[in-house]
Coordinates of C-alpha atoms in Angstrom, one line a residue:
M147 CA 91.4 84.4 92.2
S148 CA 90.4 87.8 91.9
G149 CA 92.9 91.0 93.8
H150 CA 95.4 93.4 92.3
A151 CA 99.4 93.3 92.1
L152 CA 101.6 96.2 93.8
V153 CA 105.0 96.3 91.9
I154 CA 107.6 98.5 94.0
G155 CA 110.6 100.0 92.2
E156 CA 112.2 101.5 89.5
A157 CA 110.7 103.1 86.2
L158 CA 113.1 104.9 83.9
I159 CA 114.3 105.6 80.4
D160 CA 116.3 103.0 78.5
A161 CA 118.9 104.3 75.8
V162 CA 119.8 101.3 73.8
H163 CA 123.1 101.6 72.0
R164 CA 123.1 98.8 69.3
A165 CA 126.3 97.2 67.5
D166 CA 125.3 98.8 64.4
G167 CA 126.0 102.2 66.0
S168 CA 122.1 103.0 66.2
V169 CA 120.5 104.8 69.6
Q170 CA 116.9 104.2 71.0
R171 CA 115.6 105.4 74.0
H172 CA 112.4 103.6 75.2
P173 CA 110.7 103.4 78.7
G174 CA 112.2 100.3 81.1
G175 CA 113.3 99.6 84.7
S176 CA 112.9 95.7 85.7
P177 CA 109.6 96.6 88.0
A178 CA 108.0 98.3 85.6
N179 CA 108.9 96.0 82.8
V180 CA 107.1 93.2 85.1
A181 CA 104.0 95.5 86.1
I182 CA 103.6 95.7 82.6
G183 CA 103.9 92.0 81.6
L184 CA 101.1 91.3 84.2
A185 CA 98.8 94.2 82.8
R186 CA 99.7 92.7 79.4
L187 CA 98.4 89.4 80.5
G188 CA 95.5 90.7 82.2
R189 CA 96.1 91.3 85.4
D190 CA 95.5 94.5 87.4
A191 CA 98.7 95.9 88.0
E192 CA 99.6 99.2 89.9
L193 CA 103.1 100.2 90.2
L194 CA 104.7 102.3 92.9
T195 CA 107.8 103.9 91.2
W196 CA 109.9 107.3 91.3
L197 CA 109.8 109.4 88.1
G198 CA 110.3 113.1 87.5
K199 CA 107.2 115.5 85.8
D200 CA 109.6 116.1 82.9
D201 CA 109.3 114.6 79.1
D202 CA 111.2 111.5 80.5
G203 CA 108.8 110.8 82.8
A204 CA 105.8 111.7 80.5
L205 CA 106.9 109.2 78.1
V206 CA 107.0 106.3 80.9
V207 CA 103.7 107.2 82.0
D208 CA 102.2 106.8 78.5
H209 CA 104.1 103.7 78.3
L210 CA 102.5 102.5 81.5
E211 CA 99.0 104.0 80.9
G212 CA 99.3 102.3 77.7
S213 CA 99.5 98.6 79.0
G214 CA 96.8 99.3 81.2
V215 CA 99.3 99.8 84.2
A216 CA 98.0 102.2 87.1
L217 CA 100.7 104.3 89.1
C218 CA 100.5 105.0 92.2
E219 CA 99.8 108.5 94.0
G220 CA 103.1 109.8 95.2
S221 CA 105.2 108.1 92.0
Q222 CA 105.8 111.3 90.2
D223 CA 107.7 113.3 93.1
A224 CA 111.3 112.6 91.6
P225 CA 113.4 115.5 90.6
A226 CA 114.2 114.0 87.5
T227 CA 113.5 110.7 85.6
S228 CA 116.3 108.3 85.6
V229 CA 118.4 107.0 82.8
A230 CA 119.9 103.7 81.8
T231 CA 122.3 103.5 78.9
A232 CA 122.0 99.6 77.5
T233 CA 125.0 98.7 75.0
L234 CA 124.1 95.7 73.0
D235 CA 126.9 93.5 71.9
A236 CA 126.5 91.5 68.5
S237 CA 124.6 89.0 69.6
G238 CA 121.9 91.2 71.3
A239 CA 123.2 91.0 75.3
A240 CA 123.0 94.2 77.1
A241 CA 125.4 95.7 79.7
Y242 CA 124.2 98.5 81.6
D243 CA 125.2 101.8 82.9
F244 CA 123.0 104.0 85.3
A245 CA 122.5 107.5 85.8
L246 CA 119.5 107.4 88.6
E247 CA 118.3 108.2 91.7
W248 CA 115.9 105.7 93.7
A249 CA 113.7 106.7 96.8
L250 CA 110.0 106.3 97.5
S251 CA 107.8 109.5 98.7
A252 CA 106.9 110.1 102.1
D253 CA 103.1 110.6 100.5
A254 CA 102.9 107.7 98.5
V255 CA 99.2 105.9 98.4
T256 CA 98.8 102.2 97.2
R257 CA 95.4 100.4 96.9
P258 CA 95.0 98.2 100.4
E259 CA 95.5 94.3 100.7
P260 CA 97.4 93.5 97.2
L261 CA 97.2 89.4 96.4
V262 CA 100.9 89.8 95.6
V263 CA 103.5 92.3 96.4
H264 CA 106.7 92.1 93.4
T265 CA 109.9 94.0 93.8
G266 CA 113.4 93.3 92.8
S267 CA 116.6 95.1 91.2
I268 CA 117.5 98.5 91.9
A269 CA 114.8 99.0 93.8
A270 CA 116.0 96.7 96.7
V271 CA 119.0 97.4 97.2
L272 CA 119.8 101.3 96.4
Q273 CA 119.2 103.6 99.0
P274 CA 117.6 105.7 100.6
G275 CA 115.1 103.6 98.6
A276 CA 115.7 100.3 100.0
D277 CA 115.2 100.6 103.4
A278 CA 111.3 101.8 102.9
V279 CA 111.1 99.0 100.3
L280 CA 112.5 96.0 103.0
T281 CA 109.8 97.4 105.4
L282 CA 107.0 97.4 102.6
M283 CA 108.3 94.0 101.8
A284 CA 107.8 92.7 105.6
S285 CA 104.6 94.3 106.2
S286 CA 102.9 92.8 103.1
R287 CA 103.6 89.5 104.3
E288 CA 100.2 89.9 106.5
T289 CA 98.3 90.0 103.5
S290 CA 100.3 89.2 100.3
T291 CA 102.7 86.6 98.5
V292 CA 105.8 88.4 98.2
T293 CA 107.9 87.9 95.1
Y294 CA 111.5 89.3 94.4
D295 CA 113.8 89.1 91.5
P296 CA 117.7 90.5 92.4
N297 CA 118.3 91.4 89.0
A298 CA 121.8 92.2 89.7
R299 CA 123.3 95.0 88.5
P300 CA 126.9 95.3 88.9
S301 CA 127.6 98.9 88.1
L302 CA 124.9 100.1 90.7
M303 CA 125.7 97.2 93.2
G304 CA 129.1 97.3 94.5
E305 CA 131.3 94.5 95.6
P306 CA 129.2 91.2 95.2
A307 CA 129.5 90.5 99.3
T308 CA 128.0 93.8 100.0
A309 CA 125.1 93.3 97.3
R310 CA 124.7 89.7 98.0
A311 CA 123.9 90.7 101.7
A312 CA 121.5 93.2 100.5
V313 CA 120.0 90.8 98.2
E314 CA 119.9 87.9 101.4
R315 CA 117.8 90.0 103.1
A316 CA 115.3 90.5 100.5
V317 CA 115.4 86.9 99.7
R318 CA 114.3 86.0 103.2
L319 CA 111.1 88.2 103.0
A320 CA 109.8 86.8 100.2
D321 CA 107.9 83.8 98.9
V322 CA 108.8 83.4 95.6
V323 CA 112.5 84.1 94.1
K324 CA 113.5 84.3 90.4
V325 CA 117.2 85.2 89.5
S326 CA 119.4 84.1 86.4
D327 CA 122.3 82.0 86.8
E328 CA 124.3 85.4 85.6
D329 CA 123.1 86.8 88.9
I330 CA 124.4 83.9 91.0
E331 CA 127.8 83.8 89.6
W332 CA 127.9 87.6 90.0
L333 CA 126.8 87.3 93.6
A334 CA 128.8 84.5 94.6
P335 CA 131.2 83.7 92.5
G336 CA 132.7 79.9 92.7
E337 CA 129.7 78.5 94.9
G338 CA 127.7 76.8 92.3
V339 CA 124.4 78.5 90.9
D340 CA 122.3 75.4 92.0
R341 CA 123.9 75.1 95.7
V342 CA 123.2 78.9 95.7
A343 CA 119.6 78.6 94.8
Q344 CA 119.1 75.6 97.2
A345 CA 120.3 77.6 100.1
W346 CA 118.3 80.6 99.2
L347 CA 115.4 78.1 99.7
A348 CA 116.5 77.2 102.9
L349 CA 116.2 81.0 103.9
G350 CA 112.5 81.1 103.4
P351 CA 111.0 81.0 100.1
A352 CA 108.6 78.5 98.9
I353 CA 110.1 78.5 95.7
V354 CA 113.7 79.9 93.9
V355 CA 113.8 79.6 90.2
V356 CA 117.1 79.8 88.3
T357 CA 116.6 81.1 84.8
R358 CA 119.6 80.2 82.4
G359 CA 118.9 82.0 79.3
G360 CA 118.7 79.9 76.1
E361 CA 119.2 76.5 78.3
G362 CA 115.7 77.1 80.2
A363 CA 115.1 77.4 84.0
T364 CA 114.9 75.5 87.1
A365 CA 113.0 75.6 89.9
W366 CA 113.4 74.5 93.7
T367 CA 110.2 73.7 95.8
P368 CA 109.8 71.7 99.3
E369 CA 108.4 69.2 97.2
G370 CA 111.6 68.9 94.8
R371 CA 113.0 70.3 91.6
V372 CA 112.0 71.0 88.2
D373 CA 113.9 71.6 85.0
V374 CA 112.3 73.0 81.8
R375 CA 113.8 73.9 78.4
A376 CA 113.3 77.3 76.7
P377 CA 111.8 77.6 73.2
K378 CA 114.3 78.0 70.4
V379 CA 114.0 81.2 68.6
T380 CA 115.6 83.6 66.8
V381 CA 117.0 86.3 69.3
A382 CA 116.5 90.1 68.5
D383 CA 117.8 91.2 71.7
T384 CA 117.6 90.0 75.5
V385 CA 116.3 93.2 77.2
G386 CA 113.3 92.4 79.3
A387 CA 113.6 89.0 79.1
G388 CA 114.1 88.0 82.6
D389 CA 111.7 90.8 83.6
S390 CA 109.1 88.8 81.1
F391 CA 109.6 85.4 83.1
M392 CA 109.1 87.0 86.0
G393 CA 106.0 88.5 85.0
G394 CA 105.0 85.0 83.8
L395 CA 105.7 83.3 86.9
I396 CA 103.6 85.7 89.3
D397 CA 100.7 85.2 86.5
G398 CA 101.2 81.4 86.6
L399 CA 100.7 80.7 90.3
W400 CA 98.1 83.7 90.1
G401 CA 96.2 81.1 87.7
A402 CA 97.2 78.0 90.3
G403 CA 95.0 79.7 93.1
V404 CA 98.1 80.2 95.4
L405 CA 98.8 83.8 95.8
G406 CA 97.8 85.6 99.0
A407 CA 99.0 85.3 102.3
P408 CA 96.0 82.9 103.2
Q409 CA 97.3 80.6 100.7
R410 CA 101.2 80.6 101.7
Q411 CA 101.0 76.6 102.7
A412 CA 99.5 76.0 99.3
L413 CA 102.3 77.4 97.8
R414 CA 104.6 75.7 99.7
S415 CA 103.2 72.3 98.7
L416 CA 102.5 73.0 95.3
D417 CA 102.8 69.4 92.9
L418 CA 105.9 69.5 90.6
D419 CA 103.5 69.0 87.7
T420 CA 102.0 72.5 88.5
V421 CA 105.2 74.4 88.8
S422 CA 106.3 72.4 85.5
A423 CA 103.6 73.8 83.5
V424 CA 104.2 77.6 84.8
L425 CA 107.5 77.4 84.1
E426 CA 107.0 76.0 80.4
R427 CA 104.5 79.2 80.0
C428 CA 107.0 81.5 81.4
A429 CA 109.9 80.3 79.0
R430 CA 107.6 80.7 75.9
I431 CA 106.7 84.4 77.5
A432 CA 110.4 85.0 77.7
A433 CA 111.0 83.5 74.1
I434 CA 108.6 86.0 72.5
T435 CA 110.2 88.6 74.3
V436 CA 113.7 87.9 73.1
S437 CA 112.1 87.7 69.5
R438 CA 111.4 91.3 69.4
A439 CA 113.2 94.3 70.2
G440 CA 113.4 95.6 73.5
A441 CA 111.3 95.4 76.8
N442 CA 108.0 94.0 74.6
P443 CA 106.4 90.8 76.8
P444 CA 103.5 89.7 75.0
T445 CA 99.6 90.2 75.4
L446 CA 97.3 87.2 76.5
A447 CA 96.3 86.6 73.0
E448 CA 99.6 86.7 71.5
L449 CA 100.5 84.4 74.4
D450 CA 97.6 81.9 73.4
A451 CA 97.9 82.5 69.6

């Protein structure tokens, strides 16, 4: 299946503070990581984002272009490039603090009729850009599959109830939702991860996937439920693991021939064996990512090795 992916959302600098006291700065941002993951898997991916024409912005652009991601016109109109500070604990798990602004340029230009449009995390909830993102999600449904990852950032998203309302507006517009169990537990404390995921499926998506870290992942579709295990690996850190999984999910559904608005019913009726195979591959992609430092998703050659 030919076509291209449009990814909409933040690209920024991650300043990673490790438990040993060392600090590293490298490009990041959840949607940017998804675009890179797709490009490394051989997909045609473009990113609509909000960068400054500064040293940090140049670092991000080099990183994107180095993996084959095209940057949409208007993506470098920000006054400055945003920075996320990630503090890692002894297990490699990351806690985030942000200094950022999110918007979309009035002069943004994207290629027409992408096969799939993806967004998530800060981009779909932080104003002033969030409303523009939701408008693009809605209009994209005419031609494209729409995918979404809430990737919650509590330090930016306010109270869980407020954040949940914003997240569920995006869920209603999405064909595919990927969310972590930790995100659901923060957004809907005490309600139960499985119950919330099934409620989100009822809002309209064809597939809702919950990732459970080292325990694997679960998908709900109109056809039923699928559970897969995660490969056992030595964890360097968890930075970018969910984004790598998301890129793998889009890539896997692309390979199954169920992306694009004309395939919406085929996506809804996708057989569970195919869903399971896609999720198992996603879990392998995420396992490779966590086995090495930073948001560094595998290439297709590495995955097939």
